[in-house]
Backbone as a ProteinNet text record, in pm:
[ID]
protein_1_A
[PRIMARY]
XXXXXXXXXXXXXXXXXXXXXXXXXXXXXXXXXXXXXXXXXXXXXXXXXXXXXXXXXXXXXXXXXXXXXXXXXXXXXXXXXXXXXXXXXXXXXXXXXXXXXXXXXXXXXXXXXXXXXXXXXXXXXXXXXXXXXXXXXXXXXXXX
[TERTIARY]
84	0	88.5	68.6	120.8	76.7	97.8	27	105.2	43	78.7	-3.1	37.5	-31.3	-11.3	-91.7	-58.4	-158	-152.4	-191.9	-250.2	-369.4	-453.5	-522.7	-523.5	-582.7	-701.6	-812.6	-925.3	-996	-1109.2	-1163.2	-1210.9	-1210.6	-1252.8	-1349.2	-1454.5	-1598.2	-1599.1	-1511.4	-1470.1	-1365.3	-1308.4	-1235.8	-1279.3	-1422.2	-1523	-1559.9	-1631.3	-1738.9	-1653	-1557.4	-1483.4	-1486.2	-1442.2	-1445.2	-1590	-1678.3	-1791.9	-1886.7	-1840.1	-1843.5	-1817.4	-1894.5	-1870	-1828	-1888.3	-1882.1	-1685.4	-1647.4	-1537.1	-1373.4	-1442.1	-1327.4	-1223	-1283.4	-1147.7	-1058.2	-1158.9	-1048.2	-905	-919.7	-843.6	-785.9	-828.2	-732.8	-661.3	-527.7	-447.6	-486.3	-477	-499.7	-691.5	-777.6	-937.8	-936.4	-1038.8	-1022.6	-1110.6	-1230.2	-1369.7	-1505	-1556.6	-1703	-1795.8	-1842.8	-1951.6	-2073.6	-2105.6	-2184.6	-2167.8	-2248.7	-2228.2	-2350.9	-2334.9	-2479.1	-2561.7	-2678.8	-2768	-2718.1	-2694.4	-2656.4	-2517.5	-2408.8	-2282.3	-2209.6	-2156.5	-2075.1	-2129.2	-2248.1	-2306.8	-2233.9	-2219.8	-2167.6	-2240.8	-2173.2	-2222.2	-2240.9	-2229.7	-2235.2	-2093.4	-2171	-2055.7	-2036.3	-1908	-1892.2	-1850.3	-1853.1	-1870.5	-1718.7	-1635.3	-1542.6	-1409.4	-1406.1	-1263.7	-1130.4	-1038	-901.9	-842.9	-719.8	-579.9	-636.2	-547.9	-583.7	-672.5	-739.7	-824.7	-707.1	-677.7	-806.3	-799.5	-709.1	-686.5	-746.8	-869.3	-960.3	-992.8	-968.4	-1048.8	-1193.7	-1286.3	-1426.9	-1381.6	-1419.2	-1399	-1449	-1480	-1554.3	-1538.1	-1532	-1496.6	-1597.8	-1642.2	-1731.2	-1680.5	-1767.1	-1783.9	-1802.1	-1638.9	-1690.7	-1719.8	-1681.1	-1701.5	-1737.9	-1743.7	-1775.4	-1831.3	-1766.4	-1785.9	-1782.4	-1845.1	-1810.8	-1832.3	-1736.1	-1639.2	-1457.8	-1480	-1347.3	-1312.4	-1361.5	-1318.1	-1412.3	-1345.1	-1416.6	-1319.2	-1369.2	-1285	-1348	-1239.3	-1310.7	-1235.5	-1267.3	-1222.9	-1243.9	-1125.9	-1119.6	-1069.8	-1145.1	-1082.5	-968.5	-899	-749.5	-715.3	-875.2	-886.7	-780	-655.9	-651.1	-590.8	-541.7	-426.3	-516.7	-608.9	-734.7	-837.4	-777	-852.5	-723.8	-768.2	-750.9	-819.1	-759.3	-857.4	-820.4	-850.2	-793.7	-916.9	-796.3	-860.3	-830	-895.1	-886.9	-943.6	-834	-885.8	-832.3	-927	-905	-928.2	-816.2	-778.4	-775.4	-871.4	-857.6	-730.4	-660.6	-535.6	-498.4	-408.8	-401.6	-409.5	-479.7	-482.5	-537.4	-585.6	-661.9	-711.5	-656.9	-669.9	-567.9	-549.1	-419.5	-495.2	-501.2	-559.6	-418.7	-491.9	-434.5	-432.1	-404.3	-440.8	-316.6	-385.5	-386.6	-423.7	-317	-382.7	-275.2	-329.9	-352.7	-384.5	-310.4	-333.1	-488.1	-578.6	-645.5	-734.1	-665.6	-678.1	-628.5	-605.6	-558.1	-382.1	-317.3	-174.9	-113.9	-183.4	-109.7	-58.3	-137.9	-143.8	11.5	51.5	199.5	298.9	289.7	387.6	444.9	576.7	588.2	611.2	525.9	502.5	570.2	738.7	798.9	866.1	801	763.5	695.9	554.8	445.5	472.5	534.5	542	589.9	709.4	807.4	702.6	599.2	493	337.5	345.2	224.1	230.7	343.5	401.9	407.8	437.2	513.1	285.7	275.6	107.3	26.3	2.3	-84.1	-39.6	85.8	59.8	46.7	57.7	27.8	-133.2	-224.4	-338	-436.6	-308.1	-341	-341.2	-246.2	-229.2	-355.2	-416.3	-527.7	-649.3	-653.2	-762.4	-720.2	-621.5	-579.5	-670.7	-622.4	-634.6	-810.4	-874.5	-1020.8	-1059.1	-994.4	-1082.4	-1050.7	-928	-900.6	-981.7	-1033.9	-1110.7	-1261.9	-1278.8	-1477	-1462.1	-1626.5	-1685.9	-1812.8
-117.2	0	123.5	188.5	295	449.7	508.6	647.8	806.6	882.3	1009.2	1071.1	1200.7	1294.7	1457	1498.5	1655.5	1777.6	1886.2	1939.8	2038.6	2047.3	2181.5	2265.6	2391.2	2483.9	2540.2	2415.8	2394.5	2279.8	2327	2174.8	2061.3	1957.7	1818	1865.1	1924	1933.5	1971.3	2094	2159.2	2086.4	1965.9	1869.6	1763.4	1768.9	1625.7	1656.9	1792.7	1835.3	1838	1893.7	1846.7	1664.8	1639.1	1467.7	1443.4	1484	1463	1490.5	1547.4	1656.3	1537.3	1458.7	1378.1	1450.7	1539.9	1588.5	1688.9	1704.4	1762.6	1679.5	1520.2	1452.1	1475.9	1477.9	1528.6	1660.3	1723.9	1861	1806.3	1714.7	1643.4	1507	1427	1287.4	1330.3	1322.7	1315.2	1191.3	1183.9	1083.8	1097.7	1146.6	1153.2	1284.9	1253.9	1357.9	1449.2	1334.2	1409.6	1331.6	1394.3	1302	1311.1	1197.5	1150	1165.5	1105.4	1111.1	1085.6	1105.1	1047.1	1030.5	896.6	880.3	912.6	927.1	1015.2	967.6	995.9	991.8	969.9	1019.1	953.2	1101.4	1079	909.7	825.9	789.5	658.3	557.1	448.6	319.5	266.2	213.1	177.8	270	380.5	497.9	496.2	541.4	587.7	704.1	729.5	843.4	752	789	756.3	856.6	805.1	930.5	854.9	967.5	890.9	900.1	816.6	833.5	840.2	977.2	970.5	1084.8	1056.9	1215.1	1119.7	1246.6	1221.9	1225.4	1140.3	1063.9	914.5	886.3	748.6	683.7	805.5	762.1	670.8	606.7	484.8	514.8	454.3	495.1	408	471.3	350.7	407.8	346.8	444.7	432.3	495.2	475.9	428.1	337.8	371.3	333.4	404.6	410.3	258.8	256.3	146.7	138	278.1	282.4	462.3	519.7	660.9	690.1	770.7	804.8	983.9	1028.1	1157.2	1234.8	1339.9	1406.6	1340.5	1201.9	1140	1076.5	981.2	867.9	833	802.7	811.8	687.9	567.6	484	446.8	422.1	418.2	310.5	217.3	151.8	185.4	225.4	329.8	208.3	248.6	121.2	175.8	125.4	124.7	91.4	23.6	-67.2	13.4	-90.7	-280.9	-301.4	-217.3	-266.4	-346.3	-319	-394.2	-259.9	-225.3	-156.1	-141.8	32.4	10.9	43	-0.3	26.6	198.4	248.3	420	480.6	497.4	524.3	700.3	782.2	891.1	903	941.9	954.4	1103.2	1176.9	1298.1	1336.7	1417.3	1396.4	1553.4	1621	1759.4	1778.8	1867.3	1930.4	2068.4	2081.5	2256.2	2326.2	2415.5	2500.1	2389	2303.6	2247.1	2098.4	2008.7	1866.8	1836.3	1681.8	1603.5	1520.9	1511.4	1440.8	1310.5	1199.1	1123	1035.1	954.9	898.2	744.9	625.8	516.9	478.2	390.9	365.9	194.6	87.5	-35.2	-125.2	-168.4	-182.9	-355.7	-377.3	-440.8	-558.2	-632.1	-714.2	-627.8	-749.5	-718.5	-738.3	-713.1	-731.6	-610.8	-495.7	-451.4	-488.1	-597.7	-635.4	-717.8	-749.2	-803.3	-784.5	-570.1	-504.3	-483.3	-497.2	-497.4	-398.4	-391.8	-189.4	-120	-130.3	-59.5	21.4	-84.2	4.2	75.4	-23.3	114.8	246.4	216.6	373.5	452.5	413.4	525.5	612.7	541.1	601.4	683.8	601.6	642	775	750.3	892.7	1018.3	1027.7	1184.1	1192.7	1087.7	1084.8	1162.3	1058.8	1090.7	1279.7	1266.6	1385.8	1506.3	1480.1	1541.5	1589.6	1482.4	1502	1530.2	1496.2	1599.6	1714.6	1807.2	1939.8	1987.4	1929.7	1938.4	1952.1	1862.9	1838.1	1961.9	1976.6	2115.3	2253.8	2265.7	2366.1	2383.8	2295.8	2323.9	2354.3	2283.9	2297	2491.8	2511.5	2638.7	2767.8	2665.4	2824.2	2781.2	2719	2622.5	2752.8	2842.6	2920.3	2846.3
0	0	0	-83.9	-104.9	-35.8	65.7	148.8	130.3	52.1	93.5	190	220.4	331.3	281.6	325.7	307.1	422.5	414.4	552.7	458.5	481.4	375.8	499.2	535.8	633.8	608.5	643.1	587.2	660	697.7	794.7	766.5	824.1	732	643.6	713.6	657.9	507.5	533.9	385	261.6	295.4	220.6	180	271.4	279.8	142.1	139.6	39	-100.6	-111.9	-253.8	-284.1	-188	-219.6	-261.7	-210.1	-210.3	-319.2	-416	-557.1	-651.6	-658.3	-823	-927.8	-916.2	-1062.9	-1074.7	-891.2	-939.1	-907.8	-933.6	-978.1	-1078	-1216.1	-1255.9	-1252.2	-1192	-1176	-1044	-965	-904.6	-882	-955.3	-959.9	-1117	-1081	-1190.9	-1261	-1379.9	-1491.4	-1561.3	-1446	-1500.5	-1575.1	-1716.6	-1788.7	-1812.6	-1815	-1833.5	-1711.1	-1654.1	-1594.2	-1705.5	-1704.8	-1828.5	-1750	-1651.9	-1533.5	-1371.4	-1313.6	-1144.7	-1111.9	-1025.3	-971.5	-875	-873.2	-764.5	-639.4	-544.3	-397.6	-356	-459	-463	-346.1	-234.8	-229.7	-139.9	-159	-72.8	-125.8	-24.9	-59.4	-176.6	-259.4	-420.7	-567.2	-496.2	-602.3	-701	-798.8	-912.3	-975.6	-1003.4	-1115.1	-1205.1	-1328.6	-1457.5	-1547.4	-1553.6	-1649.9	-1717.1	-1798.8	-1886.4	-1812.1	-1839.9	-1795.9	-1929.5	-1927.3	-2040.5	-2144.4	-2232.2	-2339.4	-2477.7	-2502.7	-2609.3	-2746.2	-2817.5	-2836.5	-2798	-2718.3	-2615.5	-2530.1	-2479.1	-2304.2	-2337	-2238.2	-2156.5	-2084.3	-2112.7	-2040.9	-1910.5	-1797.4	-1660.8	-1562.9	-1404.2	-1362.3	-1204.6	-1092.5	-945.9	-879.8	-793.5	-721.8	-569.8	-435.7	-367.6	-287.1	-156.7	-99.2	36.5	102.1	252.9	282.9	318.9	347	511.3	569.1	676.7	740.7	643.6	647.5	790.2	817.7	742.6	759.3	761.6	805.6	718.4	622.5	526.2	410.6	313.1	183.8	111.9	102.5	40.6	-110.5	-197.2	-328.2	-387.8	-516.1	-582.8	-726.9	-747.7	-889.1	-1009.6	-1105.5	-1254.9	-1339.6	-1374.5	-1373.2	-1538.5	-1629.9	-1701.8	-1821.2	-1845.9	-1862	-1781.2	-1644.5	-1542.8	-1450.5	-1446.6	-1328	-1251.4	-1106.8	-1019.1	-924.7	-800.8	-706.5	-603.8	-493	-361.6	-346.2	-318.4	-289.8	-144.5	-49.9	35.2	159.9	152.9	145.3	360.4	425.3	574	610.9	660.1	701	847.6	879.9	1056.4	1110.2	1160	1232.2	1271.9	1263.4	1322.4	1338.7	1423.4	1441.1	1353.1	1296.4	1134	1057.7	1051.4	925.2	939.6	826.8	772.4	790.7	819.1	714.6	643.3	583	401.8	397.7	424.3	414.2	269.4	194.5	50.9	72.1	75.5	59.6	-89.8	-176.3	-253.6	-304.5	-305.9	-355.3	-451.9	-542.5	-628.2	-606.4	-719.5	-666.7	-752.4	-805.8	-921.1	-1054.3	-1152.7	-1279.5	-1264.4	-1348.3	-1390.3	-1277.1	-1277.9	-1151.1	-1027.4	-976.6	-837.8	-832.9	-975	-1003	-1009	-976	-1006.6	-834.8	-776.1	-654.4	-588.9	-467.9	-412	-446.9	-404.6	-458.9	-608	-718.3	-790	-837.2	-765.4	-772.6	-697.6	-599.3	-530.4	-603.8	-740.5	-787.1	-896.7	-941.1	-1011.8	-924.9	-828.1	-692.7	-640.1	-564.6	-483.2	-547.3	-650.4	-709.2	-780.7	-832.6	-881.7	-752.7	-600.2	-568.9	-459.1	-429.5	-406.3	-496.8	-609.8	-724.2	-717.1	-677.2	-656.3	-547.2	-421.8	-302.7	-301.7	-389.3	-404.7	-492.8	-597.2	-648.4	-573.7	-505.6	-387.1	-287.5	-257.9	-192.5	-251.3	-353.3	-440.3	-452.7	-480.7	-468.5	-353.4	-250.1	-116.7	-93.4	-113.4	-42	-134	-321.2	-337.5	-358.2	-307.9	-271.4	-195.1	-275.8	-135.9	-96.9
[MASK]
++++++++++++++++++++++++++++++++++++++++++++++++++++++++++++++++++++++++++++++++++++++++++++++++++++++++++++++++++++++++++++++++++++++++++++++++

């Protein structure tokens, strides 16, 4: 399992609600390009967003859904990866002096990925997902 962290000065509540924004996934997971759709009550457990991964004219249609949610603390998701498989991606947010720590777990979870060994997923993971903590940063701090 692969974990970054980052500290945004901003309260869960307000980091919840970006996560919580189907529709403003791809403005923050690096690699999603477009939302096609999201489903009514998302992020309830079972819900989906619907969106492409990679550049046009390459996307992949594939789609996240929702496997645990505990708001304003945890939001776990299993994102499609397709043709690498899936991963588990799991998002825990912790009150702290001045803000969040935005935690990001992410696992690779069937398919040919699950073959690649952590450590090289991390050399592609790490520099990725805090790439997309700062994203997730970046909305939360200009959400009015």
């Amino acid at each position: 399992m692969v974990e970054v962290s980052l500290h945004v000065s901003a309260s869960p509540e307000r980091v919840f609600a970006v996560l919580a924004d189907g529709w403003s996934y791809a403005g923050w997971v690096v690699g999603a390009a477009h939302i096609r759709s999201v489903d009514a009550g998302w992020p309830a457990v079972g819900t989906r967003v619907h969106h492409s991964v990679g550049a046009w004219p390459l996307q992949v249609q594939d789609e996240t859904v929702v496997l645990e949610v505990d708001p304003p603390r945890v939001l776990e998701l299993e994102a499609g990866l397709w043709p690498l498989g899936a991963a588990r991606v799991r998002f825990e947010l912790t009150e702290v002096d001045g803000g969040t720590r935005i935690s990001m777990e992410e696992q690779a979870k069937g398919g040919p990925a699950v073959l690649v060994p952590e450590v090289a997923q991390a050399l592609f993971l790490v520099p990725r997902n805090r790439e997309t903590l700062r994203r997730l940063a970046d909305l939360v701090l200009r959400k009015d």
